[in-house]
Amino acid sequence: MNTPARQARYERRHKNHKKKKDRKRSEEDLYYNRTKRKYCNMLEKRVAILLFENGIDNVYSKEFKTTDRDGKPNTRQVDFYILGDPIMVNGCDWPVQAIEVKNNANSTRAKAQKRELLEVGIRTLTATPEVVEMWESQGLLQGGTPVDENS
């Protein structure tokens, strides 16, 4: 016969048992396991995989102090900040130091963020779903290697 204390102890030990047993391995789980991080959405995970597979060191969700249009202090965050030398990516003709993942690159907020970051020296590429699909099919890097910052 189970006592209330014994039943409570059993439930504490086995509370996640059913979740783990019934859980199916999804594509999202594979992305999470390969990069060892958790991302805001699937598009960010796809970009993280591309950076990982190309051996590009990066910092996820890095913040920068900026000033807004009115001159007030502001903080902006990029999804992926490239450590070391900037990289040349397919579909872009300038060296990229940061990648921001957005569904709409032409939104007012995306343009304001890009402008504010450029003012503090961070050249940001906005990666849309179409751009990420192109990178997945044609490769992320132009020529396959990062660029020299002085070139």
Short mmCIF file of N, CA and C in Angstrom, two decimals, residues 13-151:
data_model
loop_
_atom_site.label_atom_id
_atom_site.label_comp_id
_atom_site.label_asym_id
_atom_site.label_seq_id
_atom_site.Cartn_x
_atom_site.Cartn_y
_atom_site.Cartn_z
N ARG A 13 10.38 11.86 -8.37
CA ARG A 13 11.41 11.14 -9.12
C ARG A 13 11.04 10.92 -10.58
N HIS A 14 9.76 10.74 -10.85
CA HIS A 14 9.33 10.35 -12.19
C HIS A 14 8.52 11.41 -12.91
N LYS A 15 8.59 12.66 -12.46
CA LYS A 15 7.75 13.68 -13.07
C LYS A 15 8.10 13.93 -14.54
N ASN A 16 9.36 13.78 -14.94
CA ASN A 16 9.75 14.02 -16.32
C ASN A 16 9.84 12.74 -17.14
N HIS A 17 9.59 11.62 -16.52
CA HIS A 17 9.74 10.34 -17.20
C HIS A 17 8.88 10.25 -18.46
N LYS A 18 7.61 10.61 -18.34
CA LYS A 18 6.70 10.50 -19.47
C LYS A 18 7.10 11.48 -20.58
N LYS A 19 7.51 12.68 -20.21
CA LYS A 19 7.91 13.66 -21.22
C LYS A 19 9.08 13.16 -22.04
N LYS A 20 10.11 12.61 -21.38
CA LYS A 20 11.27 12.13 -22.10
C LYS A 20 10.93 10.92 -22.97
N LYS A 21 10.08 10.04 -22.46
CA LYS A 21 9.73 8.83 -23.19
C LYS A 21 8.91 9.15 -24.44
N ASP A 22 7.96 10.08 -24.31
CA ASP A 22 7.08 10.40 -25.42
C ASP A 22 7.68 11.42 -26.39
N ARG A 23 8.78 12.01 -26.02
CA ARG A 23 9.36 13.06 -26.82
C ARG A 23 10.01 12.49 -28.08
N LYS A 24 9.69 13.07 -29.21
CA LYS A 24 10.28 12.62 -30.46
C LYS A 24 11.48 13.49 -30.79
N ARG A 25 12.47 12.91 -31.45
CA ARG A 25 13.64 13.67 -31.87
C ARG A 25 13.25 14.49 -33.09
N SER A 26 13.28 15.79 -32.95
CA SER A 26 12.92 16.65 -34.07
C SER A 26 14.18 17.26 -34.68
N GLU A 27 13.99 17.90 -35.81
CA GLU A 27 15.10 18.58 -36.47
C GLU A 27 15.63 19.69 -35.56
N GLU A 28 14.74 20.34 -34.82
CA GLU A 28 15.17 21.39 -33.90
C GLU A 28 16.09 20.83 -32.83
N ASP A 29 15.80 19.63 -32.32
CA ASP A 29 16.66 19.01 -31.32
C ASP A 29 18.06 18.78 -31.88
N LEU A 30 18.14 18.35 -33.13
CA LEU A 30 19.44 18.10 -33.74
C LEU A 30 20.24 19.39 -33.85
N TYR A 31 19.57 20.48 -34.23
CA TYR A 31 20.26 21.77 -34.32
C TYR A 31 20.74 22.20 -32.94
N TYR A 32 19.91 22.03 -31.94
CA TYR A 32 20.30 22.43 -30.60
C TYR A 32 21.50 21.61 -30.13
N ASN A 33 21.48 20.31 -30.39
CA ASN A 33 22.55 19.45 -29.92
C ASN A 33 23.87 19.75 -30.63
N ARG A 34 23.85 20.11 -31.90
CA ARG A 34 25.08 20.34 -32.63
C ARG A 34 25.74 21.66 -32.25
N THR A 35 24.96 22.66 -31.88
CA THR A 35 25.54 23.97 -31.57
C THR A 35 25.68 24.20 -30.07
N LYS A 36 25.06 23.38 -29.26
CA LYS A 36 25.13 23.47 -27.80
C LYS A 36 24.57 24.79 -27.25
N ARG A 37 23.68 25.43 -27.98
CA ARG A 37 23.04 26.66 -27.53
C ARG A 37 21.55 26.59 -27.83
N LYS A 38 20.82 27.51 -27.24
CA LYS A 38 19.40 27.62 -27.51
C LYS A 38 19.15 28.96 -28.20
N TYR A 39 18.37 28.95 -29.25
CA TYR A 39 18.13 30.14 -30.05
C TYR A 39 16.66 30.55 -30.01
N CYS A 40 16.42 31.80 -30.41
CA CYS A 40 15.06 32.36 -30.35
C CYS A 40 14.12 31.71 -31.37
N ASN A 41 14.63 31.35 -32.53
CA ASN A 41 13.77 30.77 -33.56
C ASN A 41 14.59 29.85 -34.46
N MET A 42 13.90 29.14 -35.30
CA MET A 42 14.53 28.15 -36.17
C MET A 42 15.48 28.80 -37.18
N LEU A 43 15.15 29.99 -37.64
CA LEU A 43 16.01 30.68 -38.61
C LEU A 43 17.37 31.00 -37.98
N GLU A 44 17.37 31.43 -36.73
CA GLU A 44 18.63 31.68 -36.03
C GLU A 44 19.43 30.39 -35.87
N LYS A 45 18.74 29.29 -35.61
CA LYS A 45 19.43 28.00 -35.49
C LYS A 45 20.07 27.60 -36.81
N ARG A 46 19.39 27.88 -37.90
CA ARG A 46 19.94 27.54 -39.21
C ARG A 46 21.21 28.35 -39.50
N VAL A 47 21.20 29.62 -39.15
CA VAL A 47 22.39 30.45 -39.33
C VAL A 47 23.51 29.96 -38.41
N ALA A 48 23.17 29.59 -37.19
CA ALA A 48 24.18 29.08 -36.24
C ALA A 48 24.84 27.83 -36.79
N ILE A 49 24.06 26.96 -37.40
CA ILE A 49 24.61 25.73 -38.00
C ILE A 49 25.57 26.07 -39.13
N LEU A 50 25.19 27.03 -39.97
CA LEU A 50 26.07 27.43 -41.08
C LEU A 50 27.39 27.98 -40.55
N LEU A 51 27.33 28.82 -39.53
CA LEU A 51 28.56 29.37 -38.94
C LEU A 51 29.40 28.25 -38.32
N PHE A 52 28.75 27.34 -37.62
CA PHE A 52 29.42 26.21 -36.97
C PHE A 52 30.10 25.32 -38.00
N GLU A 53 29.38 24.98 -39.06
CA GLU A 53 29.92 24.08 -40.08
C GLU A 53 31.08 24.71 -40.84
N ASN A 54 31.12 26.04 -40.90
CA ASN A 54 32.21 26.73 -41.59
C ASN A 54 33.34 27.13 -40.64
N GLY A 55 33.24 26.72 -39.39
CA GLY A 55 34.30 26.99 -38.42
C GLY A 55 34.46 28.45 -38.05
N ILE A 56 33.38 29.20 -38.09
CA ILE A 56 33.43 30.64 -37.81
C ILE A 56 33.05 30.87 -36.35
N ASP A 57 34.01 31.37 -35.57
CA ASP A 57 33.75 31.68 -34.16
C ASP A 57 32.86 32.90 -34.08
N ASN A 58 31.85 32.83 -33.21
CA ASN A 58 30.92 33.94 -33.08
C ASN A 58 30.38 34.00 -31.67
N VAL A 59 29.82 35.16 -31.35
CA VAL A 59 29.14 35.36 -30.07
C VAL A 59 27.67 35.55 -30.40
N TYR A 60 26.83 34.80 -29.71
CA TYR A 60 25.39 34.90 -29.94
C TYR A 60 24.81 35.99 -29.05
N SER A 61 23.99 36.86 -29.63
CA SER A 61 23.24 37.87 -28.90
C SER A 61 24.15 38.86 -28.16
N LYS A 62 25.00 39.51 -28.92
CA LYS A 62 25.94 40.49 -28.34
C LYS A 62 25.32 41.88 -28.37
N GLU A 63 25.49 42.62 -27.26
CA GLU A 63 24.92 43.97 -27.14
C GLU A 63 25.99 45.03 -27.38
N PHE A 64 25.53 46.16 -27.95
CA PHE A 64 26.38 47.31 -28.19
C PHE A 64 25.68 48.58 -27.73
N LYS A 65 26.46 49.50 -27.18
CA LYS A 65 25.93 50.81 -26.80
C LYS A 65 25.91 51.68 -28.05
N THR A 66 24.76 52.26 -28.35
CA THR A 66 24.60 53.13 -29.52
C THR A 66 23.85 54.39 -29.10
N THR A 67 23.63 55.27 -30.07
CA THR A 67 22.76 56.43 -29.84
C THR A 67 21.67 56.40 -30.91
N ASP A 68 20.47 56.73 -30.50
CA ASP A 68 19.37 56.70 -31.46
C ASP A 68 19.35 57.97 -32.31
N ARG A 69 18.34 58.09 -33.13
CA ARG A 69 18.21 59.21 -34.06
C ARG A 69 18.18 60.56 -33.33
N ASP A 70 17.63 60.57 -32.12
CA ASP A 70 17.52 61.81 -31.34
C ASP A 70 18.75 62.09 -30.50
N GLY A 71 19.76 61.24 -30.58
CA GLY A 71 20.98 61.42 -29.81
C GLY A 71 20.94 60.83 -28.42
N LYS A 72 19.89 60.11 -28.09
CA LYS A 72 19.76 59.48 -26.77
C LYS A 72 20.52 58.16 -26.75
N PRO A 73 21.11 57.81 -25.60
CA PRO A 73 21.81 56.52 -25.49
C PRO A 73 20.84 55.36 -25.72
N ASN A 74 21.33 54.35 -26.39
CA ASN A 74 20.51 53.19 -26.72
C ASN A 74 21.39 51.95 -26.67
N THR A 75 20.76 50.81 -26.59
CA THR A 75 21.47 49.53 -26.65
C THR A 75 20.88 48.71 -27.79
N ARG A 76 21.76 48.22 -28.65
CA ARG A 76 21.33 47.35 -29.75
C ARG A 76 22.01 46.01 -29.61
N GLN A 77 21.32 44.99 -30.08
CA GLN A 77 21.79 43.62 -29.95
C GLN A 77 21.84 42.99 -31.34
N VAL A 78 22.94 42.32 -31.66
CA VAL A 78 23.02 41.57 -32.92
C VAL A 78 22.91 40.09 -32.58
N ASP A 79 22.36 39.33 -33.51
CA ASP A 79 22.18 37.90 -33.28
C ASP A 79 23.52 37.16 -33.26
N PHE A 80 24.40 37.47 -34.22
CA PHE A 80 25.69 36.79 -34.31
C PHE A 80 26.78 37.82 -34.57
N TYR A 81 27.74 37.91 -33.65
CA TYR A 81 28.89 38.78 -33.82
C TYR A 81 30.08 37.89 -34.15
N ILE A 82 30.73 38.14 -35.28
CA ILE A 82 31.84 37.32 -35.75
C ILE A 82 33.11 37.72 -35.00
N LEU A 83 33.73 36.76 -34.33
CA LEU A 83 34.99 37.02 -33.63
C LEU A 83 36.14 36.97 -34.62
N GLY A 84 37.11 37.81 -34.44
CA GLY A 84 38.26 37.83 -35.35
C GLY A 84 37.95 38.66 -36.58
N ASP A 85 38.53 38.23 -37.69
CA ASP A 85 38.37 38.97 -38.94
C ASP A 85 36.95 38.88 -39.48
N PRO A 86 36.50 39.95 -40.15
CA PRO A 86 35.18 39.88 -40.81
C PRO A 86 35.20 38.80 -41.89
N ILE A 87 34.02 38.38 -42.30
CA ILE A 87 33.92 37.33 -43.31
C ILE A 87 33.22 37.87 -44.55
N MET A 88 33.54 37.28 -45.70
CA MET A 88 32.85 37.60 -46.94
C MET A 88 31.83 36.49 -47.18
N VAL A 89 30.56 36.86 -47.16
CA VAL A 89 29.51 35.86 -47.35
C VAL A 89 28.89 36.01 -48.73
N ASN A 90 28.36 34.92 -49.24
CA ASN A 90 27.69 34.95 -50.53
C ASN A 90 26.52 35.92 -50.48
N GLY A 91 26.35 36.69 -51.55
CA GLY A 91 25.25 37.64 -51.64
C GLY A 91 25.57 38.99 -51.03
N CYS A 92 26.81 39.21 -50.61
CA CYS A 92 27.19 40.47 -49.97
C CYS A 92 28.57 40.88 -50.50
N ASP A 93 28.74 42.15 -50.85
CA ASP A 93 30.00 42.58 -51.45
C ASP A 93 30.91 43.34 -50.48
N TRP A 94 30.66 43.25 -49.19
CA TRP A 94 31.51 43.88 -48.19
C TRP A 94 31.72 42.93 -47.02
N PRO A 95 32.84 43.10 -46.28
CA PRO A 95 33.12 42.21 -45.14
C PRO A 95 32.08 42.37 -44.03
N VAL A 96 31.62 41.26 -43.50
CA VAL A 96 30.56 41.24 -42.49
C VAL A 96 31.15 40.94 -41.12
N GLN A 97 30.83 41.78 -40.14
CA GLN A 97 31.27 41.56 -38.77
C GLN A 97 30.14 41.03 -37.89
N ALA A 98 28.89 41.29 -38.29
CA ALA A 98 27.74 40.85 -37.49
C ALA A 98 26.60 40.45 -38.42
N ILE A 99 25.81 39.48 -37.97
CA ILE A 99 24.65 39.01 -38.73
C ILE A 99 23.42 39.15 -37.85
N GLU A 100 22.41 39.82 -38.39
CA GLU A 100 21.13 39.98 -37.71
C GLU A 100 20.09 39.21 -38.52
N VAL A 101 19.36 38.32 -37.87
CA VAL A 101 18.37 37.50 -38.55
C VAL A 101 17.00 38.16 -38.42
N LYS A 102 16.38 38.46 -39.56
CA LYS A 102 15.06 39.12 -39.58
C LYS A 102 14.22 38.51 -40.69
N ASN A 103 12.91 38.52 -40.49
CA ASN A 103 12.01 38.10 -41.57
C ASN A 103 11.87 39.18 -42.63
N ASN A 104 12.00 40.44 -42.22
CA ASN A 104 11.84 41.56 -43.14
C ASN A 104 13.01 42.52 -42.97
N ALA A 105 13.91 42.53 -43.95
CA ALA A 105 15.10 43.38 -43.85
C ALA A 105 14.78 44.85 -44.07
N ASN A 106 13.63 45.15 -44.65
CA ASN A 106 13.28 46.53 -44.97
C ASN A 106 12.40 47.21 -43.94
N SER A 107 12.19 46.58 -42.80
CA SER A 107 11.36 47.21 -41.77
C SER A 107 12.09 48.42 -41.19
N THR A 108 11.33 49.34 -40.65
CA THR A 108 11.89 50.56 -40.07
C THR A 108 12.83 50.22 -38.91
N ARG A 109 12.43 49.28 -38.08
CA ARG A 109 13.26 48.89 -36.94
C ARG A 109 14.58 48.26 -37.39
N ALA A 110 14.53 47.42 -38.42
CA ALA A 110 15.75 46.77 -38.92
C ALA A 110 16.71 47.82 -39.49
N LYS A 111 16.18 48.78 -40.22
CA LYS A 111 17.03 49.83 -40.80
C LYS A 111 17.63 50.71 -39.71
N ALA A 112 16.84 51.04 -38.69
CA ALA A 112 17.34 51.87 -37.59
C ALA A 112 18.46 51.15 -36.85
N GLN A 113 18.27 49.87 -36.60
CA GLN A 113 19.29 49.08 -35.90
C GLN A 113 20.58 49.05 -36.71
N LYS A 114 20.46 48.80 -38.01
CA LYS A 114 21.63 48.72 -38.88
C LYS A 114 22.38 50.06 -38.89
N ARG A 115 21.64 51.16 -38.97
CA ARG A 115 22.23 52.49 -39.00
C ARG A 115 22.96 52.80 -37.68
N GLU A 116 22.31 52.52 -36.56
CA GLU A 116 22.91 52.80 -35.25
C GLU A 116 24.17 51.97 -35.03
N LEU A 117 24.16 50.72 -35.44
CA LEU A 117 25.34 49.87 -35.28
C LEU A 117 26.48 50.33 -36.19
N LEU A 118 26.16 50.78 -37.38
CA LEU A 118 27.19 51.26 -38.30
C LEU A 118 27.89 52.49 -37.72
N GLU A 119 27.13 53.32 -37.01
CA GLU A 119 27.71 54.52 -36.39
C GLU A 119 28.75 54.19 -35.33
N VAL A 120 28.67 53.00 -34.71
CA VAL A 120 29.67 52.58 -33.73
C VAL A 120 30.67 51.59 -34.34
N GLY A 121 30.66 51.45 -35.66
CA GLY A 121 31.65 50.65 -36.36
C GLY A 121 31.31 49.19 -36.57
N ILE A 122 30.06 48.80 -36.37
CA ILE A 122 29.64 47.41 -36.57
C ILE A 122 28.84 47.31 -37.86
N ARG A 123 29.43 46.69 -38.87
CA ARG A 123 28.76 46.53 -40.16
C ARG A 123 27.95 45.24 -40.11
N THR A 124 26.63 45.39 -40.17
CA THR A 124 25.71 44.28 -39.95
C THR A 124 25.02 43.86 -41.25
N LEU A 125 24.97 42.57 -41.47
CA LEU A 125 24.21 42.01 -42.59
C LEU A 125 22.89 41.48 -42.04
N THR A 126 21.79 41.85 -42.65
CA THR A 126 20.49 41.33 -42.26
C THR A 126 20.19 40.09 -43.08
N ALA A 127 20.06 38.96 -42.41
CA ALA A 127 19.81 37.68 -43.09
C ALA A 127 18.32 37.35 -43.02
N THR A 128 17.70 37.30 -44.17
CA THR A 128 16.28 36.94 -44.28
C THR A 128 16.17 35.44 -44.58
N PRO A 129 14.96 34.87 -44.51
CA PRO A 129 14.82 33.45 -44.84
C PRO A 129 15.35 33.10 -46.23
N GLU A 130 15.15 33.99 -47.19
CA GLU A 130 15.63 33.73 -48.55
C GLU A 130 17.16 33.69 -48.61
N VAL A 131 17.80 34.58 -47.89
CA VAL A 131 19.27 34.60 -47.85
C VAL A 131 19.80 33.33 -47.19
N VAL A 132 19.19 32.92 -46.10
CA VAL A 132 19.63 31.70 -45.41
C VAL A 132 19.47 30.48 -46.31
N GLU A 133 18.36 30.41 -47.05
CA GLU A 133 18.18 29.30 -48.00
C GLU A 133 19.27 29.29 -49.05
N MET A 134 19.65 30.48 -49.56
CA MET A 134 20.71 30.57 -50.55
C MET A 134 22.03 30.09 -49.95
N TRP A 135 22.34 30.49 -48.71
CA TRP A 135 23.57 30.04 -48.06
C TRP A 135 23.58 28.54 -47.89
N GLU A 136 22.42 27.97 -47.55
CA GLU A 136 22.35 26.51 -47.35
C GLU A 136 22.57 25.75 -48.65
N SER A 137 22.13 26.32 -49.76
CA SER A 137 22.28 25.62 -51.04
C SER A 137 23.61 25.93 -51.74
N GLN A 138 24.11 27.17 -51.61
CA GLN A 138 25.31 27.57 -52.35
C GLN A 138 26.55 27.75 -51.48
N GLY A 139 26.38 27.70 -50.18
CA GLY A 139 27.51 27.89 -49.28
C GLY A 139 27.48 29.28 -48.66
N LEU A 140 27.98 29.37 -47.46
CA LEU A 140 27.96 30.64 -46.73
C LEU A 140 29.04 31.59 -47.19
N LEU A 141 30.25 31.10 -47.30
CA LEU A 141 31.40 31.97 -47.57
C LEU A 141 31.70 32.10 -49.05
N GLN A 142 32.13 33.30 -49.45
CA GLN A 142 32.65 33.51 -50.80
C GLN A 142 34.08 32.99 -50.81
N GLY A 143 34.41 32.10 -51.68
CA GLY A 143 35.77 31.59 -51.77
C GLY A 143 36.14 30.66 -50.64
N GLY A 144 35.25 30.46 -49.66
CA GLY A 144 35.47 29.49 -48.61
C GLY A 144 36.30 29.92 -47.42
N THR A 145 36.82 31.18 -47.38
CA THR A 145 37.65 31.58 -46.25
C THR A 145 37.28 32.96 -45.75
N PRO A 146 37.53 33.25 -44.47
CA PRO A 146 37.33 34.60 -43.97
C PRO A 146 38.29 35.59 -44.65
N VAL A 147 37.96 36.88 -44.62
CA VAL A 147 38.80 37.89 -45.28
C VAL A 147 39.71 38.54 -44.27
N ASP A 148 40.80 39.14 -44.78
CA ASP A 148 41.71 39.90 -43.94
C ASP A 148 41.08 41.26 -43.68
N GLU A 149 41.06 41.69 -42.41
CA GLU A 149 40.40 42.93 -42.03
C GLU A 149 41.02 44.14 -42.71
N ASN A 150 42.31 44.09 -43.07
CA ASN A 150 42.99 45.23 -43.67
C ASN A 150 42.79 45.32 -45.18
N SER A 151 42.17 44.34 -45.79
CA SER A 151 42.02 44.38 -47.25
C SER A 151 40.82 45.20 -47.68
#
